[in-house]
Short mmCIF file of C-alpha atoms and ligand atoms in Angstrom, two decimals:
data_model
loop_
_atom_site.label_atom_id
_atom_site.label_comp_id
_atom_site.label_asym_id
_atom_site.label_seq_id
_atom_site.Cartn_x
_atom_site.Cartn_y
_atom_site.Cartn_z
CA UNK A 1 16.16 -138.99 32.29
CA UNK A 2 18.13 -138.73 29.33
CA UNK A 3 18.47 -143.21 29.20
CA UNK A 4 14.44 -143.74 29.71
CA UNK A 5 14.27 -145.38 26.63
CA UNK A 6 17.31 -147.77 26.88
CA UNK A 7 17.49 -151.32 28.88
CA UNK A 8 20.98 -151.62 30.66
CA UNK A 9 22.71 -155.03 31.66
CA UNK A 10 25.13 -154.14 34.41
CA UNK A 11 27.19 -157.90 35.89
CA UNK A 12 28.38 -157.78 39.23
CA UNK A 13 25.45 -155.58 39.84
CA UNK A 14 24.90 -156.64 43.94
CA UNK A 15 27.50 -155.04 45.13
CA UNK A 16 30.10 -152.37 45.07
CA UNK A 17 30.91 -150.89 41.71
CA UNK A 18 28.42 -152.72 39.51
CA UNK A 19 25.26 -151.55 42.10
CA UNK A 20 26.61 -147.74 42.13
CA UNK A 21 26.21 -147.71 38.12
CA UNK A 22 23.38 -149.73 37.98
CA UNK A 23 22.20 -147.16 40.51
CA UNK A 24 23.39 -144.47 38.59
CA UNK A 25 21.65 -145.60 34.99
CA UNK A 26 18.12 -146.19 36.85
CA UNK A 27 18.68 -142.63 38.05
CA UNK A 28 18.58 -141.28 34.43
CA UNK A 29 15.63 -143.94 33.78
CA UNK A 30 17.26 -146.47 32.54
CA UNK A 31 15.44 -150.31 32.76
CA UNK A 32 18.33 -151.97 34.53
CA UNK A 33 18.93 -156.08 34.87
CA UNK A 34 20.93 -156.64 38.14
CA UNK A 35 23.52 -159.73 37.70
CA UNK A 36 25.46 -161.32 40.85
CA UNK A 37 25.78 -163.26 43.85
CA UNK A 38 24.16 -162.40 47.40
CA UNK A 39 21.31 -162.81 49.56
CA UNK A 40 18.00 -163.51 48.26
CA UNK A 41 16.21 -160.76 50.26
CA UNK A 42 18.94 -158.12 49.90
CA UNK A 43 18.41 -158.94 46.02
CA UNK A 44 14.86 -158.89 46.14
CA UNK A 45 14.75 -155.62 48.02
CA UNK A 46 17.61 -154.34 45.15
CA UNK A 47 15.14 -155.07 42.76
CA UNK A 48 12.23 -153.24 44.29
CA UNK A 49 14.46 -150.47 44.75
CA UNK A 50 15.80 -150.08 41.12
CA UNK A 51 12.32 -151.80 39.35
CA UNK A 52 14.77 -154.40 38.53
CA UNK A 53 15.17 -157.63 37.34
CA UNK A 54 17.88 -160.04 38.42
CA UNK A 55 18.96 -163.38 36.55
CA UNK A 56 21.04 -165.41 38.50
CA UNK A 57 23.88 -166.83 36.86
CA UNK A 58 27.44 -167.66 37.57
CA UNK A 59 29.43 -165.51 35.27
CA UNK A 60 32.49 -167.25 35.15
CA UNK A 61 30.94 -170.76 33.30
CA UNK A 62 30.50 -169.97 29.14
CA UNK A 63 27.00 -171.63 30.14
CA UNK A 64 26.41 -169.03 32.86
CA UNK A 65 26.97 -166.28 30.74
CA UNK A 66 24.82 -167.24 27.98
CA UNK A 67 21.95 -168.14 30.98
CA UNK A 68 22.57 -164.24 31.63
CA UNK A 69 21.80 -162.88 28.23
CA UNK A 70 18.99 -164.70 27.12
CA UNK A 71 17.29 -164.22 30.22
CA UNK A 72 18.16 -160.09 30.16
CA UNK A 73 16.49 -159.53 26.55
CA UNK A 74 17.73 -157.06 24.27
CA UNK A 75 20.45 -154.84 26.39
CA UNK A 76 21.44 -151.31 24.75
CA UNK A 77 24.08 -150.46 27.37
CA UNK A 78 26.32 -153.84 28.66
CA UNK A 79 28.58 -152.87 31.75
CA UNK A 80 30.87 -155.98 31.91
CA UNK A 81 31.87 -155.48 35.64
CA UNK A 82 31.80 -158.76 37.46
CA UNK A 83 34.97 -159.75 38.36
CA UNK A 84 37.24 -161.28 41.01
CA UNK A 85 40.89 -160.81 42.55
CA UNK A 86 43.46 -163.55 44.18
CA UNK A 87 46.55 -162.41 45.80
CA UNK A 88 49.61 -164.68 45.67
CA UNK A 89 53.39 -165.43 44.57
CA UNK A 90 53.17 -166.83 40.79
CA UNK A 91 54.50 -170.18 41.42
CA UNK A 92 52.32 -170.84 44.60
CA UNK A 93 48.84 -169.20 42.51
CA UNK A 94 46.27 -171.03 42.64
CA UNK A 95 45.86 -173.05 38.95
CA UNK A 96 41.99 -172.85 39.32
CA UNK A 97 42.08 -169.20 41.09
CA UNK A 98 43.97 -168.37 37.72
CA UNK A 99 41.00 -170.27 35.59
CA UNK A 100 38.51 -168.48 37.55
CA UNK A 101 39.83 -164.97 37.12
CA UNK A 102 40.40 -164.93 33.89
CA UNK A 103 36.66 -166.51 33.09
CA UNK A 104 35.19 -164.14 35.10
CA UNK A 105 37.03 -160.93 34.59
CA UNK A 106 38.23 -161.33 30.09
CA UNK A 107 35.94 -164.39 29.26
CA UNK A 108 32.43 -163.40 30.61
CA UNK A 109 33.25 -160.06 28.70
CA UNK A 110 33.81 -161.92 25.38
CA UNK A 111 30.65 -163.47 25.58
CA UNK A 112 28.73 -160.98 27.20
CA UNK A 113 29.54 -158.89 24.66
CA UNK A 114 29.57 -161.26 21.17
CA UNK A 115 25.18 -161.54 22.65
CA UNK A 116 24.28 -158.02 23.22
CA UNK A 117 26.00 -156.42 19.85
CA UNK A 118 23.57 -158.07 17.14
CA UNK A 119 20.84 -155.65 19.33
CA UNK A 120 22.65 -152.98 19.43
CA UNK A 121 23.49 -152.85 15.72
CA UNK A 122 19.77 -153.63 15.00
CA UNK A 123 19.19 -150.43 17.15
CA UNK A 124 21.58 -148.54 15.65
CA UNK A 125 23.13 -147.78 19.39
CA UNK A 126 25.10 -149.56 22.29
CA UNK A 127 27.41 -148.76 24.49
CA UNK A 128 29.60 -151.15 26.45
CA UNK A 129 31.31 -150.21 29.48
CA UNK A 130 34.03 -152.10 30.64
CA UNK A 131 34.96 -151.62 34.72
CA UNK A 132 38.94 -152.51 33.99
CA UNK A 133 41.28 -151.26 36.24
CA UNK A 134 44.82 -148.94 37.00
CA UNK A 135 45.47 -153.31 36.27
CA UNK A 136 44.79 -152.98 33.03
CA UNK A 137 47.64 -150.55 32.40
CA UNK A 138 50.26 -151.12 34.94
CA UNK A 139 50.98 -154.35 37.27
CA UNK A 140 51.40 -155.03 41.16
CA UNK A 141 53.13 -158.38 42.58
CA UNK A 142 50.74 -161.12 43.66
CA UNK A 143 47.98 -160.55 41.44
CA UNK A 144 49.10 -162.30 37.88
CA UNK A 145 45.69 -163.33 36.94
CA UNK A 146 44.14 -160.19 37.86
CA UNK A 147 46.32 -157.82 35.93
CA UNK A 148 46.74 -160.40 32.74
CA UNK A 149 43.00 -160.69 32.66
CA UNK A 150 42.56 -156.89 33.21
CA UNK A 151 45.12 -155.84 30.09
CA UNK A 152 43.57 -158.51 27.93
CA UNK A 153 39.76 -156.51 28.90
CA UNK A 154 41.95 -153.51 27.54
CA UNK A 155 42.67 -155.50 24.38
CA UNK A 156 39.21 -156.96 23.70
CA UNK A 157 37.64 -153.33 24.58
CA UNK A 158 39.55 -152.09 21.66
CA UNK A 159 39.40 -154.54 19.15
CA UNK A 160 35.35 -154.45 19.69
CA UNK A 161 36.13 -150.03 19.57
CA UNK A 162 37.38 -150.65 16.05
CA UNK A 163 34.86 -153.46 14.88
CA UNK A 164 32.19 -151.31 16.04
CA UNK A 165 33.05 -147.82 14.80
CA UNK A 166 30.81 -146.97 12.41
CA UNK A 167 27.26 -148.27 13.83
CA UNK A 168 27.20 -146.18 16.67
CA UNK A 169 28.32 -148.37 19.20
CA UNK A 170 30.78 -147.05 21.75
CA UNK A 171 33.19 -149.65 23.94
CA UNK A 172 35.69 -148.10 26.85
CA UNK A 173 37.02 -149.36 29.90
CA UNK A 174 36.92 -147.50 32.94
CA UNK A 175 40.28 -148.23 34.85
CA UNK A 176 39.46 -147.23 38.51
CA UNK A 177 42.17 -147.62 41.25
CA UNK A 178 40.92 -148.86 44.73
CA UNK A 179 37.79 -148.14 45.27
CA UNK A 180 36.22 -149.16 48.86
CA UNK A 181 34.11 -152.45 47.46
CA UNK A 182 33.75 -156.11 49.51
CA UNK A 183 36.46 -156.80 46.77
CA UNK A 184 39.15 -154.58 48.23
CA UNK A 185 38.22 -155.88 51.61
CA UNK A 186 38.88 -159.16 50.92
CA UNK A 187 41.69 -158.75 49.56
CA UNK A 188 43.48 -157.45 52.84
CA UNK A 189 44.18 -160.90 54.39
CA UNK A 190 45.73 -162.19 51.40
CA UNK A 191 47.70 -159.20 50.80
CA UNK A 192 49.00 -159.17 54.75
CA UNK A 193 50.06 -162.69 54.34
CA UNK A 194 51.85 -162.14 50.90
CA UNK A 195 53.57 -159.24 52.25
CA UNK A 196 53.71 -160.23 56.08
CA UNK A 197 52.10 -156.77 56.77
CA UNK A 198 49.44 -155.63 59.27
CA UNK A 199 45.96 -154.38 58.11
CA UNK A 200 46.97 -150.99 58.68
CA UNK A 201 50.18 -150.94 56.59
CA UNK A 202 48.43 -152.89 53.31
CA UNK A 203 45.78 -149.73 53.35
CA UNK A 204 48.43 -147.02 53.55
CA UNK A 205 51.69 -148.52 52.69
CA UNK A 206 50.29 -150.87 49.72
CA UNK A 207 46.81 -149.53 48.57
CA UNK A 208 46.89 -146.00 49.20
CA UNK A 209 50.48 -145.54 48.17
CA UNK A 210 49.89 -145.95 44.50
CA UNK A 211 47.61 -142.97 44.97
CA UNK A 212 48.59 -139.45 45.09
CA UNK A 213 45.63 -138.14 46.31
CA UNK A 214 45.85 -141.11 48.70
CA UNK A 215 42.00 -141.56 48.79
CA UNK A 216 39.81 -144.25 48.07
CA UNK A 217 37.36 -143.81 44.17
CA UNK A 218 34.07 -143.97 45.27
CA UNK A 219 31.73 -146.59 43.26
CA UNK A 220 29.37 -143.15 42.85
CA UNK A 221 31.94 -142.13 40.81
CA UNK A 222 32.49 -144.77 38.63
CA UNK A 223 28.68 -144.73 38.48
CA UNK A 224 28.72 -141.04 37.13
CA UNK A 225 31.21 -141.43 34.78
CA UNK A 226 29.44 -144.51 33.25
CA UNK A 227 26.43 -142.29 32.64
CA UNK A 228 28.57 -140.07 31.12
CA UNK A 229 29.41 -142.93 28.51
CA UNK A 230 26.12 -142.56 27.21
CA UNK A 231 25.42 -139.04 26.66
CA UNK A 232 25.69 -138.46 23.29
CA UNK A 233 28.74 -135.80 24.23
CA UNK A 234 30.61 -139.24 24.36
CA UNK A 235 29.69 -140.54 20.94
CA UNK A 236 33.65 -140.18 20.00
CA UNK A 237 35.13 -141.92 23.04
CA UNK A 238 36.10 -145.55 21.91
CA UNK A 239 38.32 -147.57 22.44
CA UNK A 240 39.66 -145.51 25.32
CA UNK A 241 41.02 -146.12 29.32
CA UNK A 242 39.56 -143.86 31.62
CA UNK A 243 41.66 -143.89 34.33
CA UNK A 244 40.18 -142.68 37.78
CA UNK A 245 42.67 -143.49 39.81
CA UNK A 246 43.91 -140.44 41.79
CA UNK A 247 46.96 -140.33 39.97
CA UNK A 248 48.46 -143.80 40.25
CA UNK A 249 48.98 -144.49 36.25
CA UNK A 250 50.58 -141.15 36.03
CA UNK A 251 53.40 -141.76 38.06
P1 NAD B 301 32.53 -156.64 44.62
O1 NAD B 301 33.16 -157.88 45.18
O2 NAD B 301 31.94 -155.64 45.56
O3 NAD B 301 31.41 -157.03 43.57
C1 NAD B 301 31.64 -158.06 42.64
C2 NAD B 301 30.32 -158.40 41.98
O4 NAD B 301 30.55 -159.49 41.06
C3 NAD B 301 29.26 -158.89 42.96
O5 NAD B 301 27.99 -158.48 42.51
C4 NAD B 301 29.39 -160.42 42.86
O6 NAD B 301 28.22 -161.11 43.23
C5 NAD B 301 29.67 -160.56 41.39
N1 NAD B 301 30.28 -161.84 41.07
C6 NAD B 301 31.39 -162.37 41.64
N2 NAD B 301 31.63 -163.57 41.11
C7 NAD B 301 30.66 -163.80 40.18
C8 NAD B 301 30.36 -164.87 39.30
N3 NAD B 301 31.13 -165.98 39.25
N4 NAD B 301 29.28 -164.76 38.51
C9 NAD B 301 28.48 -163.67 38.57
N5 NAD B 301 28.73 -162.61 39.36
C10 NAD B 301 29.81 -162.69 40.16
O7 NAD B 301 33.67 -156.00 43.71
P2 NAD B 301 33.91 -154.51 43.17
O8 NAD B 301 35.05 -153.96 43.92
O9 NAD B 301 32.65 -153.76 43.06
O10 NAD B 301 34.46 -154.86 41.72
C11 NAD B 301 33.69 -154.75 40.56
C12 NAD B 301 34.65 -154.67 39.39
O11 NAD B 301 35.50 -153.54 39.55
C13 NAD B 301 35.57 -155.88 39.22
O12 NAD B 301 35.71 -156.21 37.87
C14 NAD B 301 36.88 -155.36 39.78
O13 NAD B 301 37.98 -156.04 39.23
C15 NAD B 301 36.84 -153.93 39.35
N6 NAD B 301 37.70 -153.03 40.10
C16 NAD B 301 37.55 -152.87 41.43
C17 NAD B 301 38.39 -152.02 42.10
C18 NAD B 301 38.29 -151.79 43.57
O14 NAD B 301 39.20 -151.17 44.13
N7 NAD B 301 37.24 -152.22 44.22
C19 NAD B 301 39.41 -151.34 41.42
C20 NAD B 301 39.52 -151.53 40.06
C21 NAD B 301 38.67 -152.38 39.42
#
């Protein structure tokens, strides 16, 4: 219970990725703030489960965001994880699908971010835990917005890395590949019209192509390496993409 005395801010924290770390930080007793869209009871019984607190707030308004961090208090460890995907052709995307994605996915990061430091430098600790993507080091067709907002995470993630350096304040992205979320789901339909492909052949021939090992990432995974971020064993990781991705970025 190595993070009993540390308060952790996970967004997109209902679902998928964001609920296995927040999850996986309560596990090593950290206080954890859930962040995210969903049912009120399945939120209220998240809660109970975790001893959370949740503060609604949509993520991907400046307004939101800043809803979100004064209502979280003082956050040692920020997971920036909320995000969203659109699948199409550039010149038939979406002009407020782009907006959206890159608000939610770079933007809410920035801000998220600029809040929580000033406690963590008062604490003299902080770690913030980007969920990026193999997207923030490689590109597919049909998902501009994802992948531009995804390398620009990459960007900020280093820039705060360097800024942050000496006061004990780590910053990484985690760069999973497909990992079995309501996200990936979703993103079937799109994907078979895009490509004209059946369900089937966007799992195997699209998704599970890219990697070797040709299995999903679990979000427990992504949950145990965030913990990991926080041991003090990871004090000299900065500014770093951890890729869990089976392989795909090393093709
Ligand atoms: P998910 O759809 O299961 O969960 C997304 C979470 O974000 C939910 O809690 C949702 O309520 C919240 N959210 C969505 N829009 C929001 C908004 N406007 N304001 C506040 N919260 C909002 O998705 P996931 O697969 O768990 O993805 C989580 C993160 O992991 C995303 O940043 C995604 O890009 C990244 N990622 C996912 C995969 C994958 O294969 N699933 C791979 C690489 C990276």
């Amino acid at each position: 219970m190595f993070l009993s005395d540390k308060r952790a801010l996970i967004t997109g924290s209902t679902s998928g990725i964001g609920l296995a770390v927040a999850r996986a930080l309560h596990a090593e007793g950290a206080e954890v703030v859930l962040s995210g869209f969903g049912e009120a009871d399945a939120i209220a019984a998240l809660c109970e489960e975790l001893g959370a607190v949740h503060v609604p707030a949509d993520l991907s308004r400046r307004a939101g965001v800043e809803t979100l961090m004064a209502g979280a208090g003082p956050i040692d460890i920020l997971v920036n994880n909320a995000g969203m995907q659109h699948v199409a052709p550039v010149e038939e995307f979406p002009v407020d699908k782009w907006d959206m994605i890159i608000a939610l996915n770079l933007t809410a990061a920035f801000d998220a971010s600029r809040l929580a430091i000033p406690h963590m430098k008062a604490a003299g600790w902080g770690r913030i835990i980007n969920t990026a993507s193999a997207h923030a080091l490689t590109a597919s067709p049909f998902k501009s917005a994802y992948v531009a907002a995804k390398h620009g995470l990459s960007g900020l993630t280093k820039t705060l890395a360097l800024e942050l350096a000496t006061h004990n304040i780590t910053a990484n992205c985690i760069c999973p590949g497909y990992v079995w979320t309501p996200l990936v789901e979703g993103q079937i339909p799109d994907t078979m019209a895009a490509r004209g492909m059946t369900r089937e052949q966007v799992i195997n021939d699209v998704m599970l192509v890219r990697q070797p090992t040709r299995k999903f990432v679990q979000p427990s995974d992504i949950g145990e390496m965030a913990v990991f971020l926080c041991r003090d064993a990871a004090a000299n990781i900065t500014g770093t993409n951890i890729s869990m991705d089976g392989g795909w970025t090393a093709e």
